[in-house]
PDB file of N, CA and C in Angstrom:
ATOM      1  N   UNK A   1       1.373 -13.633  17.633  1.00  0.00           N
ATOM      2  CA  UNK A   1       1.069 -14.138  18.952  1.00  0.00           C
ATOM      3  C   UNK A   1      -0.381 -13.844  19.299  1.00  0.00           C
ATOM      4  N   UNK A   2      -1.009 -14.778  19.955  1.00  0.00           N
ATOM      5  CA  UNK A   2      -2.405 -14.654  20.322  1.00  0.00           C
ATOM      6  C   UNK A   2      -2.563 -14.902  21.816  1.00  0.00           C
ATOM      7  N   UNK A   3      -3.428 -14.144  22.437  1.00  0.00           N
ATOM      8  CA  UNK A   3      -3.670 -14.289  23.873  1.00  0.00           C
ATOM      9  C   UNK A   3      -4.530 -15.527  24.102  1.00  0.00           C
ATOM     10  N   UNK A   4      -4.199 -16.271  25.143  1.00  0.00           N
ATOM     11  CA  UNK A   4      -5.018 -17.421  25.525  1.00  0.00           C
ATOM     12  C   UNK A   4      -5.214 -17.413  27.045  1.00  0.00           C
ATOM     13  N   UNK A   5      -5.823 -18.438  27.584  1.00  0.00           N
ATOM     14  CA  UNK A   5      -6.096 -18.488  29.011  1.00  0.00           C
ATOM     15  C   UNK A   5      -4.962 -19.067  29.831  1.00  0.00           C
ATOM     16  N   UNK A   6      -3.870 -19.461  29.227  1.00  0.00           N
ATOM     17  CA  UNK A   6      -2.752 -20.055  29.958  1.00  0.00           C
ATOM     18  C   UNK A   6      -2.032 -19.010  30.797  1.00  0.00           C
ATOM     19  N   UNK A   7      -1.229 -19.467  31.704  1.00  0.00           N
ATOM     20  CA  UNK A   7      -0.501 -18.563  32.594  1.00  0.00           C
ATOM     21  C   UNK A   7       0.375 -17.586  31.821  1.00  0.00           C
ATOM     22  N   UNK A   8       0.952 -18.037  30.717  1.00  0.00           N
ATOM     23  CA  UNK A   8       1.816 -17.155  29.945  1.00  0.00           C
ATOM     24  C   UNK A   8       1.008 -16.097  29.207  1.00  0.00           C
ATOM     25  N   UNK A   9      -0.274 -16.402  28.910  1.00  0.00           N
ATOM     26  CA  UNK A   9      -1.137 -15.436  28.249  1.00  0.00           C
ATOM     27  C   UNK A   9      -0.915 -15.304  26.751  1.00  0.00           C
ATOM     28  N   UNK A  10       0.061 -16.037  26.203  1.00  0.00           N
ATOM     29  CA  UNK A  10       0.372 -15.896  24.778  1.00  0.00           C
ATOM     30  C   UNK A  10       0.594 -17.277  24.169  1.00  0.00           C
ATOM     31  N   UNK A  11       0.100 -17.438  22.950  1.00  0.00           N
ATOM     32  CA  UNK A  11       0.376 -18.674  22.202  1.00  0.00           C
ATOM     33  C   UNK A  11       1.517 -18.388  21.241  1.00  0.00           C
ATOM     34  N   UNK A  12       2.440 -19.290  21.192  1.00  0.00           N
ATOM     35  CA  UNK A  12       3.577 -19.132  20.297  1.00  0.00           C
ATOM     36  C   UNK A  12       3.257 -19.581  18.885  1.00  0.00           C
ATOM     37  N   UNK A  13       4.151 -19.275  17.978  1.00  0.00           N
ATOM     38  CA  UNK A  13       3.984 -19.631  16.576  1.00  0.00           C
ATOM     39  C   UNK A  13       3.834 -21.136  16.401  1.00  0.00           C
ATOM     40  N   UNK A  14       4.584 -21.925  17.146  1.00  0.00           N
ATOM     41  CA  UNK A  14       4.494 -23.385  16.999  1.00  0.00           C
ATOM     42  C   UNK A  14       3.111 -23.895  17.404  1.00  0.00           C
ATOM     43  N   UNK A  15       2.472 -23.256  18.405  1.00  0.00           N
ATOM     44  CA  UNK A  15       1.116 -23.647  18.795  1.00  0.00           C
ATOM     45  C   UNK A  15       0.133 -23.401  17.658  1.00  0.00           C
ATOM     46  N   UNK A  16       0.276 -22.256  17.013  1.00  0.00           N
ATOM     47  CA  UNK A  16      -0.619 -21.886  15.913  1.00  0.00           C
ATOM     48  C   UNK A  16      -0.403 -22.813  14.728  1.00  0.00           C
ATOM     49  N   UNK A  17       0.862 -23.081  14.411  1.00  0.00           N
ATOM     50  CA  UNK A  17       1.169 -23.974  13.291  1.00  0.00           C
ATOM     51  C   UNK A  17       0.639 -25.380  13.547  1.00  0.00           C
ATOM     52  N   UNK A  18       0.772 -25.856  14.780  1.00  0.00           N
ATOM     53  CA  UNK A  18       0.281 -27.194  15.127  1.00  0.00           C
ATOM     54  C   UNK A  18      -1.247 -27.252  14.997  1.00  0.00           C
ATOM     55  N   UNK A  19      -1.942 -26.227  15.488  1.00  0.00           N
ATOM     56  CA  UNK A  19      -3.400 -26.185  15.384  1.00  0.00           C
ATOM     57  C   UNK A  19      -3.844 -26.132  13.922  1.00  0.00           C
ATOM     58  N   UNK A  20      -3.139 -25.354  13.110  1.00  0.00           N
ATOM     59  CA  UNK A  20      -3.480 -25.269  11.686  1.00  0.00           C
ATOM     60  C   UNK A  20      -3.245 -26.611  11.003  1.00  0.00           C
ATOM     61  N   UNK A  21      -2.135 -27.254  11.307  1.00  0.00           N
ATOM     62  CA  UNK A  21      -1.816 -28.556  10.708  1.00  0.00           C
ATOM     63  C   UNK A  21      -2.902 -29.588  11.063  1.00  0.00           C
ATOM     64  N   UNK A  22      -3.352 -29.578  12.327  1.00  0.00           N
ATOM     65  CA  UNK A  22      -4.408 -30.514  12.737  1.00  0.00           C
ATOM     66  C   UNK A  22      -5.710 -30.220  12.002  1.00  0.00           C
ATOM     67  N   UNK A  23      -6.052 -28.951  11.865  1.00  0.00           N
ATOM     68  CA  UNK A  23      -7.273 -28.571  11.148  1.00  0.00           C
ATOM     69  C   UNK A  23      -7.184 -28.978   9.687  1.00  0.00           C
ATOM     70  N   UNK A  24      -6.010 -28.794   9.081  1.00  0.00           N
ATOM     71  CA  UNK A  24      -5.808 -29.181   7.678  1.00  0.00           C
ATOM     72  C   UNK A  24      -5.967 -30.688   7.515  1.00  0.00           C
ATOM     73  N   UNK A  25      -5.423 -31.449   8.443  1.00  0.00           N
ATOM     74  CA  UNK A  25      -5.535 -32.909   8.376  1.00  0.00           C
ATOM     75  C   UNK A  25      -6.988 -33.354   8.556  1.00  0.00           C
ATOM     76  N   UNK A  26      -7.701 -32.723   9.501  1.00  0.00           N
ATOM     77  CA  UNK A  26      -9.114 -33.066   9.723  1.00  0.00           C
ATOM     78  C   UNK A  26      -9.959 -32.735   8.500  1.00  0.00           C
ATOM     79  N   UNK A  27      -9.602 -31.654   7.811  1.00  0.00           N
ATOM     80  CA  UNK A  27     -10.343 -31.250   6.612  1.00  0.00           C
ATOM     81  C   UNK A  27      -9.967 -32.103   5.410  1.00  0.00           C
ATOM     82  N   UNK A  28      -8.906 -32.880   5.554  1.00  0.00           N
ATOM     83  CA  UNK A  28      -8.428 -33.762   4.490  1.00  0.00           C
ATOM     84  C   UNK A  28      -8.182 -32.990   3.195  1.00  0.00           C
ATOM     85  N   UNK A  29      -7.500 -31.842   3.316  1.00  0.00           N
ATOM     86  CA  UNK A  29      -7.195 -31.021   2.150  1.00  0.00           C
ATOM     87  C   UNK A  29      -6.143 -31.715   1.294  1.00  0.00           C
ATOM     88  N   UNK A  30      -6.365 -31.757  -0.016  1.00  0.00           N
ATOM     89  CA  UNK A  30      -5.435 -32.472  -0.893  1.00  0.00           C
ATOM     90  C   UNK A  30      -4.136 -31.690  -1.116  1.00  0.00           C
ATOM     91  N   UNK A  31      -3.084 -32.429  -1.390  1.00  0.00           N
ATOM     92  CA  UNK A  31      -1.825 -31.823  -1.804  1.00  0.00           C
ATOM     93  C   UNK A  31      -1.903 -31.672  -3.320  1.00  0.00           C
ATOM     94  N   UNK A  32      -1.635 -30.462  -3.802  1.00  0.00           N
ATOM     95  CA  UNK A  32      -1.717 -30.194  -5.240  1.00  0.00           C
ATOM     96  C   UNK A  32      -0.311 -30.070  -5.822  1.00  0.00           C
ATOM     97  N   UNK A  33      -0.240 -29.734  -7.112  1.00  0.00           N
ATOM     98  CA  UNK A  33       1.060 -29.498  -7.746  1.00  0.00           C
ATOM     99  C   UNK A  33       1.782 -28.334  -7.081  1.00  0.00           C
ATOM    100  N   UNK A  34       1.018 -27.398  -6.497  1.00  0.00           N
ATOM    101  CA  UNK A  34       1.606 -26.242  -5.821  1.00  0.00           C
ATOM    102  C   UNK A  34       2.085 -26.594  -4.416  1.00  0.00           C
ATOM    103  N   UNK A  35       1.746 -27.792  -3.936  1.00  0.00           N
ATOM    104  CA  UNK A  35       2.155 -28.214  -2.598  1.00  0.00           C
ATOM    105  C   UNK A  35       0.965 -28.289  -1.668  1.00  0.00           C
ATOM    106  N   UNK A  36       1.250 -28.499  -0.393  1.00  0.00           N
ATOM    107  CA  UNK A  36       0.172 -28.596   0.576  1.00  0.00           C
ATOM    108  C   UNK A  36      -0.285 -27.214   1.022  1.00  0.00           C
ATOM    109  N   UNK A  37      -1.480 -27.153   1.571  1.00  0.00           N
ATOM    110  CA  UNK A  37      -2.000 -25.899   2.094  1.00  0.00           C
ATOM    111  C   UNK A  37      -1.237 -25.578   3.376  1.00  0.00           C
ATOM    112  N   UNK A  38      -0.686 -24.372   3.431  1.00  0.00           N
ATOM    113  CA  UNK A  38       0.034 -23.917   4.616  1.00  0.00           C
ATOM    114  C   UNK A  38      -0.671 -22.673   5.151  1.00  0.00           C
ATOM    115  N   UNK A  39      -0.320 -22.236   6.340  1.00  0.00           N
ATOM    116  CA  UNK A  39      -0.982 -21.095   6.956  1.00  0.00           C
ATOM    117  C   UNK A  39      -0.904 -19.867   6.043  1.00  0.00           C
ATOM    118  N   UNK A  40       0.218 -19.675   5.373  1.00  0.00           N
ATOM    119  CA  UNK A  40       0.387 -18.529   4.474  1.00  0.00           C
ATOM    120  C   UNK A  40      -0.581 -18.593   3.284  1.00  0.00           C
ATOM    121  N   UNK A  41      -1.080 -19.792   2.959  1.00  0.00           N
ATOM    122  CA  UNK A  41      -2.057 -19.935   1.878  1.00  0.00           C
ATOM    123  C   UNK A  41      -3.306 -19.103   2.152  1.00  0.00           C
ATOM    124  N   UNK A  42      -3.671 -18.976   3.419  1.00  0.00           N
ATOM    125  CA  UNK A  42      -4.840 -18.174   3.783  1.00  0.00           C
ATOM    126  C   UNK A  42      -4.628 -16.713   3.416  1.00  0.00           C
ATOM    127  N   UNK A  43      -3.442 -16.191   3.699  1.00  0.00           N
ATOM    128  CA  UNK A  43      -3.119 -14.806   3.347  1.00  0.00           C
ATOM    129  C   UNK A  43      -3.142 -14.630   1.824  1.00  0.00           C
ATOM    130  N   UNK A  44      -2.506 -15.553   1.126  1.00  0.00           N
ATOM    131  CA  UNK A  44      -2.432 -15.462  -0.332  1.00  0.00           C
ATOM    132  C   UNK A  44      -3.829 -15.470  -0.962  1.00  0.00           C
ATOM    133  N   UNK A  45      -4.687 -16.356  -0.479  1.00  0.00           N
ATOM    134  CA  UNK A  45      -6.043 -16.444  -1.013  1.00  0.00           C
ATOM    135  C   UNK A  45      -6.811 -15.162  -0.761  1.00  0.00           C
ATOM    136  N   UNK A  46      -6.735 -14.623   0.439  1.00  0.00           N
ATOM    137  CA  UNK A  46      -7.464 -13.398   0.784  1.00  0.00           C
ATOM    138  C   UNK A  46      -6.976 -12.228  -0.076  1.00  0.00           C
ATOM    139  N   UNK A  47      -5.674 -12.073  -0.206  1.00  0.00           N
ATOM    140  CA  UNK A  47      -5.142 -10.961  -0.994  1.00  0.00           C
ATOM    141  C   UNK A  47      -5.507 -11.141  -2.469  1.00  0.00           C
ATOM    142  N   UNK A  48      -5.470 -12.370  -2.972  1.00  0.00           N
ATOM    143  CA  UNK A  48      -5.851 -12.620  -4.365  1.00  0.00           C
ATOM    144  C   UNK A  48      -7.305 -12.240  -4.605  1.00  0.00           C
ATOM    145  N   UNK A  49      -8.172 -12.611  -3.692  1.00  0.00           N
ATOM    146  CA  UNK A  49      -9.595 -12.288  -3.859  1.00  0.00           C
ATOM    147  C   UNK A  49      -9.828 -10.782  -3.808  1.00  0.00           C
ATOM    148  N   UNK A  50      -9.140 -10.107  -2.909  1.00  0.00           N
ATOM    149  CA  UNK A  50      -9.270  -8.642  -2.835  1.00  0.00           C
ATOM    150  C   UNK A  50      -8.723  -7.985  -4.094  1.00  0.00           C
ATOM    151  N   UNK A  51      -7.564  -8.443  -4.547  1.00  0.00           N
ATOM    152  CA  UNK A  51      -6.910  -7.833  -5.709  1.00  0.00           C
ATOM    153  C   UNK A  51      -7.730  -8.023  -6.978  1.00  0.00           C
ATOM    154  N   UNK A  52      -8.535  -9.059  -7.045  1.00  0.00           N
ATOM    155  CA  UNK A  52      -9.328  -9.339  -8.236  1.00  0.00           C
ATOM    156  C   UNK A  52     -10.768  -8.840  -8.126  1.00  0.00           C
ATOM    157  N   UNK A  53     -11.086  -8.186  -7.010  1.00  0.00           N
ATOM    158  CA  UNK A  53     -12.437  -7.655  -6.840  1.00  0.00           C
ATOM    159  C   UNK A  53     -12.529  -6.315  -7.562  1.00  0.00           C
ATOM    160  N   UNK A  54     -13.472  -6.164  -8.490  1.00  0.00           N
ATOM    161  CA  UNK A  54     -13.527  -4.943  -9.307  1.00  0.00           C
ATOM    162  C   UNK A  54     -13.831  -3.659  -8.530  1.00  0.00           C
ATOM    163  N   UNK A  55     -14.419  -3.765  -7.347  1.00  0.00           N
ATOM    164  CA  UNK A  55     -14.794  -2.565  -6.598  1.00  0.00           C
ATOM    165  C   UNK A  55     -13.719  -2.100  -5.619  1.00  0.00           C
ATOM    166  N   UNK A  56     -12.651  -2.851  -5.494  1.00  0.00           N
ATOM    167  CA  UNK A  56     -11.619  -2.503  -4.506  1.00  0.00           C
ATOM    168  C   UNK A  56     -10.375  -2.007  -5.226  1.00  0.00           C
ATOM    169  N   UNK A  57     -10.007  -0.736  -5.016  1.00  0.00           N
ATOM    170  CA  UNK A  57      -8.796  -0.203  -5.649  1.00  0.00           C
ATOM    171  C   UNK A  57      -7.553  -0.972  -5.201  1.00  0.00           C
ATOM    172  N   UNK A  58      -6.666  -1.223  -6.132  1.00  0.00           N
ATOM    173  CA  UNK A  58      -5.470  -2.007  -5.850  1.00  0.00           C
ATOM    174  C   UNK A  58      -4.588  -1.370  -4.775  1.00  0.00           C
ATOM    175  N   UNK A  59      -4.589  -0.046  -4.691  1.00  0.00           N
ATOM    176  CA  UNK A  59      -3.779   0.609  -3.650  1.00  0.00           C
ATOM    177  C   UNK A  59      -4.293   0.263  -2.252  1.00  0.00           C
ATOM    178  N   UNK A  60      -5.598   0.034  -2.125  1.00  0.00           N
ATOM    179  CA  UNK A  60      -6.152  -0.367  -0.826  1.00  0.00           C
ATOM    180  C   UNK A  60      -5.737  -1.795  -0.485  1.00  0.00           C
ATOM    181  N   UNK A  61      -5.694  -2.640  -1.502  1.00  0.00           N
ATOM    182  CA  UNK A  61      -5.230  -4.015  -1.294  1.00  0.00           C
ATOM    183  C   UNK A  61      -3.754  -3.991  -0.882  1.00  0.00           C
ATOM    184  N   UNK A  62      -2.969  -3.146  -1.564  1.00  0.00           N
ATOM    185  CA  UNK A  62      -1.543  -3.012  -1.221  1.00  0.00           C
ATOM    186  C   UNK A  62      -1.387  -2.639   0.252  1.00  0.00           C
ATOM    187  N   UNK A  63      -2.164  -1.657   0.694  1.00  0.00           N
ATOM    188  CA  UNK A  63      -2.061  -1.216   2.086  1.00  0.00           C
ATOM    189  C   UNK A  63      -2.505  -2.310   3.056  1.00  0.00           C
ATOM    190  N   UNK A  64      -3.595  -3.002   2.716  1.00  0.00           N
ATOM    191  CA  UNK A  64      -4.087  -4.104   3.554  1.00  0.00           C
ATOM    192  C   UNK A  64      -3.020  -5.190   3.697  1.00  0.00           C
ATOM    193  N   UNK A  65      -2.366  -5.498   2.565  1.00  0.00           N
ATOM    194  CA  UNK A  65      -1.354  -6.561   2.550  1.00  0.00           C
ATOM    195  C   UNK A  65      -0.017  -6.095   3.124  1.00  0.00           C
ATOM    196  N   UNK A  66       0.087  -4.796   3.348  1.00  0.00           N
ATOM    197  CA  UNK A  66       1.337  -4.182   3.840  1.00  0.00           C
ATOM    198  C   UNK A  66       2.499  -4.383   2.874  1.00  0.00           C
ATOM    199  N   UNK A  67       2.173  -4.344   1.583  1.00  0.00           N
ATOM    200  CA  UNK A  67       3.222  -4.372   0.566  1.00  0.00           C
ATOM    201  C   UNK A  67       3.775  -2.961   0.421  1.00  0.00           C
ATOM    202  N   UNK A  68       5.076  -2.826   0.253  1.00  0.00           N
ATOM    203  CA  UNK A  68       5.658  -1.505   0.050  1.00  0.00           C
ATOM    204  C   UNK A  68       5.598  -1.088  -1.408  1.00  0.00           C
ATOM    205  N   UNK A  69       5.507  -2.060  -2.304  1.00  0.00           N
ATOM    206  CA  UNK A  69       5.525  -1.784  -3.734  1.00  0.00           C
ATOM    207  C   UNK A  69       4.236  -2.309  -4.374  1.00  0.00           C
ATOM    208  N   UNK A  70       3.566  -1.470  -5.145  1.00  0.00           N
ATOM    209  CA  UNK A  70       2.330  -1.869  -5.805  1.00  0.00           C
ATOM    210  C   UNK A  70       2.557  -3.040  -6.760  1.00  0.00           C
ATOM    211  N   UNK A  71       3.751  -3.151  -7.315  1.00  0.00           N
ATOM    212  CA  UNK A  71       4.057  -4.256  -8.233  1.00  0.00           C
ATOM    213  C   UNK A  71       3.913  -5.611  -7.532  1.00  0.00           C
ATOM    214  N   UNK A  72       4.228  -5.672  -6.259  1.00  0.00           N
ATOM    215  CA  UNK A  72       4.053  -6.915  -5.501  1.00  0.00           C
ATOM    216  C   UNK A  72       2.583  -7.289  -5.449  1.00  0.00           C
ATOM    217  N   UNK A  73       1.737  -6.309  -5.180  1.00  0.00           N
ATOM    218  CA  UNK A  73       0.297  -6.541  -5.115  1.00  0.00           C
ATOM    219  C   UNK A  73      -0.244  -6.927  -6.480  1.00  0.00           C
ATOM    220  N   UNK A  74       0.274  -6.327  -7.534  1.00  0.00           N
ATOM    221  CA  UNK A  74      -0.199  -6.634  -8.890  1.00  0.00           C
ATOM    222  C   UNK A  74       0.037  -8.099  -9.241  1.00  0.00           C
ATOM    223  N   UNK A  75       0.997  -8.721  -8.606  1.00  0.00           N
ATOM    224  CA  UNK A  75       1.252 -10.141  -8.832  1.00  0.00           C
ATOM    225  C   UNK A  75       0.096 -11.035  -8.397  1.00  0.00           C
ATOM    226  N   UNK A  76      -0.798 -10.500  -7.581  1.00  0.00           N
ATOM    227  CA  UNK A  76      -1.958 -11.254  -7.110  1.00  0.00           C
ATOM    228  C   UNK A  76      -3.154 -11.129  -8.055  1.00  0.00           C
ATOM    229  N   UNK A  77      -3.057 -10.232  -9.038  1.00  0.00           N
ATOM    230  CA  UNK A  77      -4.141 -10.059 -10.007  1.00  0.00           C
ATOM    231  C   UNK A  77      -3.997 -11.148 -11.065  1.00  0.00           C
ATOM    232  N   UNK A  78      -5.078 -11.887 -11.285  1.00  0.00           N
ATOM    233  CA  UNK A  78      -5.037 -13.017 -12.205  1.00  0.00           C
ATOM    234  C   UNK A  78      -5.833 -12.724 -13.469  1.00  0.00           C
ATOM    235  N   UNK A  79      -5.379 -13.258 -14.555  1.00  0.00           N
ATOM    236  CA  UNK A  79      -6.040 -13.099 -15.852  1.00  0.00           C
ATOM    237  C   UNK A  79      -7.390 -13.799 -15.829  1.00  0.00           C
ATOM    238  N   UNK A  80      -8.368 -13.158 -16.420  1.00  0.00           N
ATOM    239  CA  UNK A  80      -9.691 -13.759 -16.541  1.00  0.00           C
ATOM    240  C   UNK A  80      -9.733 -14.495 -17.868  1.00  0.00           C
ATOM    241  N   UNK A  81      -9.945 -15.805 -17.829  1.00  0.00           N
ATOM    242  CA  UNK A  81      -9.870 -16.620 -19.028  1.00  0.00           C
ATOM    243  C   UNK A  81     -11.133 -16.673 -19.856  1.00  0.00           C
ATOM    244  N   UNK A  82     -12.243 -16.236 -19.327  1.00  0.00           N
ATOM    245  CA  UNK A  82     -13.516 -16.307 -20.037  1.00  0.00           C
ATOM    246  C   UNK A  82     -13.712 -15.043 -20.867  1.00  0.00           C
ATOM    247  N   UNK A  83     -13.824 -15.188 -22.178  1.00  0.00           N
ATOM    248  CA  UNK A  83     -13.959 -14.033 -23.078  1.00  0.00           C
ATOM    249  C   UNK A  83     -15.221 -13.234 -22.787  1.00  0.00           C
ATOM    250  N   UNK A  84     -16.316 -13.897 -22.402  1.00  0.00           N
ATOM    251  CA  UNK A  84     -17.560 -13.191 -22.081  1.00  0.00           C
ATOM    252  C   UNK A  84     -17.374 -12.293 -20.867  1.00  0.00           C
ATOM    253  N   UNK A  85     -16.666 -12.788 -19.880  1.00  0.00           N
ATOM    254  CA  UNK A  85     -16.417 -11.989 -18.672  1.00  0.00           C
ATOM    255  C   UNK A  85     -15.520 -10.800 -19.011  1.00  0.00           C
ATOM    256  N   UNK A  86     -14.478 -11.041 -19.790  1.00  0.00           N
ATOM    257  CA  UNK A  86     -13.575  -9.968 -20.195  1.00  0.00           C
ATOM    258  C   UNK A  86     -14.338  -8.881 -20.961  1.00  0.00           C
ATOM    259  N   UNK A  87     -15.201  -9.296 -21.862  1.00  0.00           N
ATOM    260  CA  UNK A  87     -16.000  -8.341 -22.635  1.00  0.00           C
ATOM    261  C   UNK A  87     -16.947  -7.563 -21.732  1.00  0.00           C
ATOM    262  N   UNK A  88     -17.599  -8.239 -20.823  1.00  0.00           N
ATOM    263  CA  UNK A  88     -18.532  -7.573 -19.899  1.00  0.00           C
ATOM    264  C   UNK A  88     -17.820  -6.557 -19.024  1.00  0.00           C
ATOM    265  N   UNK A  89     -16.634  -6.899 -18.576  1.00  0.00           N
ATOM    266  CA  UNK A  89     -15.859  -5.960 -17.757  1.00  0.00           C
ATOM    267  C   UNK A  89     -15.476  -4.739 -18.593  1.00  0.00           C
ATOM    268  N   UNK A  90     -15.021  -4.979 -19.810  1.00  0.00           N
ATOM    269  CA  UNK A  90     -14.661  -3.873 -20.694  1.00  0.00           C
ATOM    270  C   UNK A  90     -15.840  -2.943 -20.952  1.00  0.00           C
ATOM    271  N   UNK A  91     -17.011  -3.512 -21.178  1.00  0.00           N
ATOM    272  CA  UNK A  91     -18.213  -2.694 -21.424  1.00  0.00           C
ATOM    273  C   UNK A  91     -18.601  -1.924 -20.167  1.00  0.00           C
ATOM    274  N   UNK A  92     -18.487  -2.566 -19.022  1.00  0.00           N
ATOM    275  CA  UNK A  92     -18.845  -1.892 -17.768  1.00  0.00           C
ATOM    276  C   UNK A  92     -17.890  -0.727 -17.480  1.00  0.00           C
ATOM    277  N   UNK A  93     -16.640  -0.923 -17.762  1.00  0.00           N
ATOM    278  CA  UNK A  93     -15.657   0.140 -17.503  1.00  0.00           C
ATOM    279  C   UNK A  93     -15.764   1.270 -18.524  1.00  0.00           C
ATOM    280  N   UNK A  94     -16.258   0.963 -19.723  1.00  0.00           N
ATOM    281  CA  UNK A  94     -16.392   1.979 -20.768  1.00  0.00           C
ATOM    282  C   UNK A  94     -17.535   2.946 -20.458  1.00  0.00           C
ATOM    283  N   UNK A  95     -18.410   2.565 -19.588  1.00  0.00           N
ATOM    284  CA  UNK A  95     -19.433   3.503 -19.182  1.00  0.00           C
ATOM    285  C   UNK A  95     -20.786   3.072 -19.495  1.00  0.00           C
TER     286      UNK A  95
END
């Protein structure tokens, strides 16, 4: 719920979903094999970016995401497909 200037002082979930849907339509975001972009996509993208950032410990991402189990957060870590990047990360971590 978000505070607004209306007499009720609060915006409901349907108001937020409607505003997001309108913004998505205005942005003309494509529907992919994974489906259309939904409000939860924003959360997923943010957590994925945090989980894959080399300077951010995964336990901090877990806490940010409010996951109770670290294994849930680990699901957001994606494999790096570029061999050069994988090698560079390995060398950096080796010291």
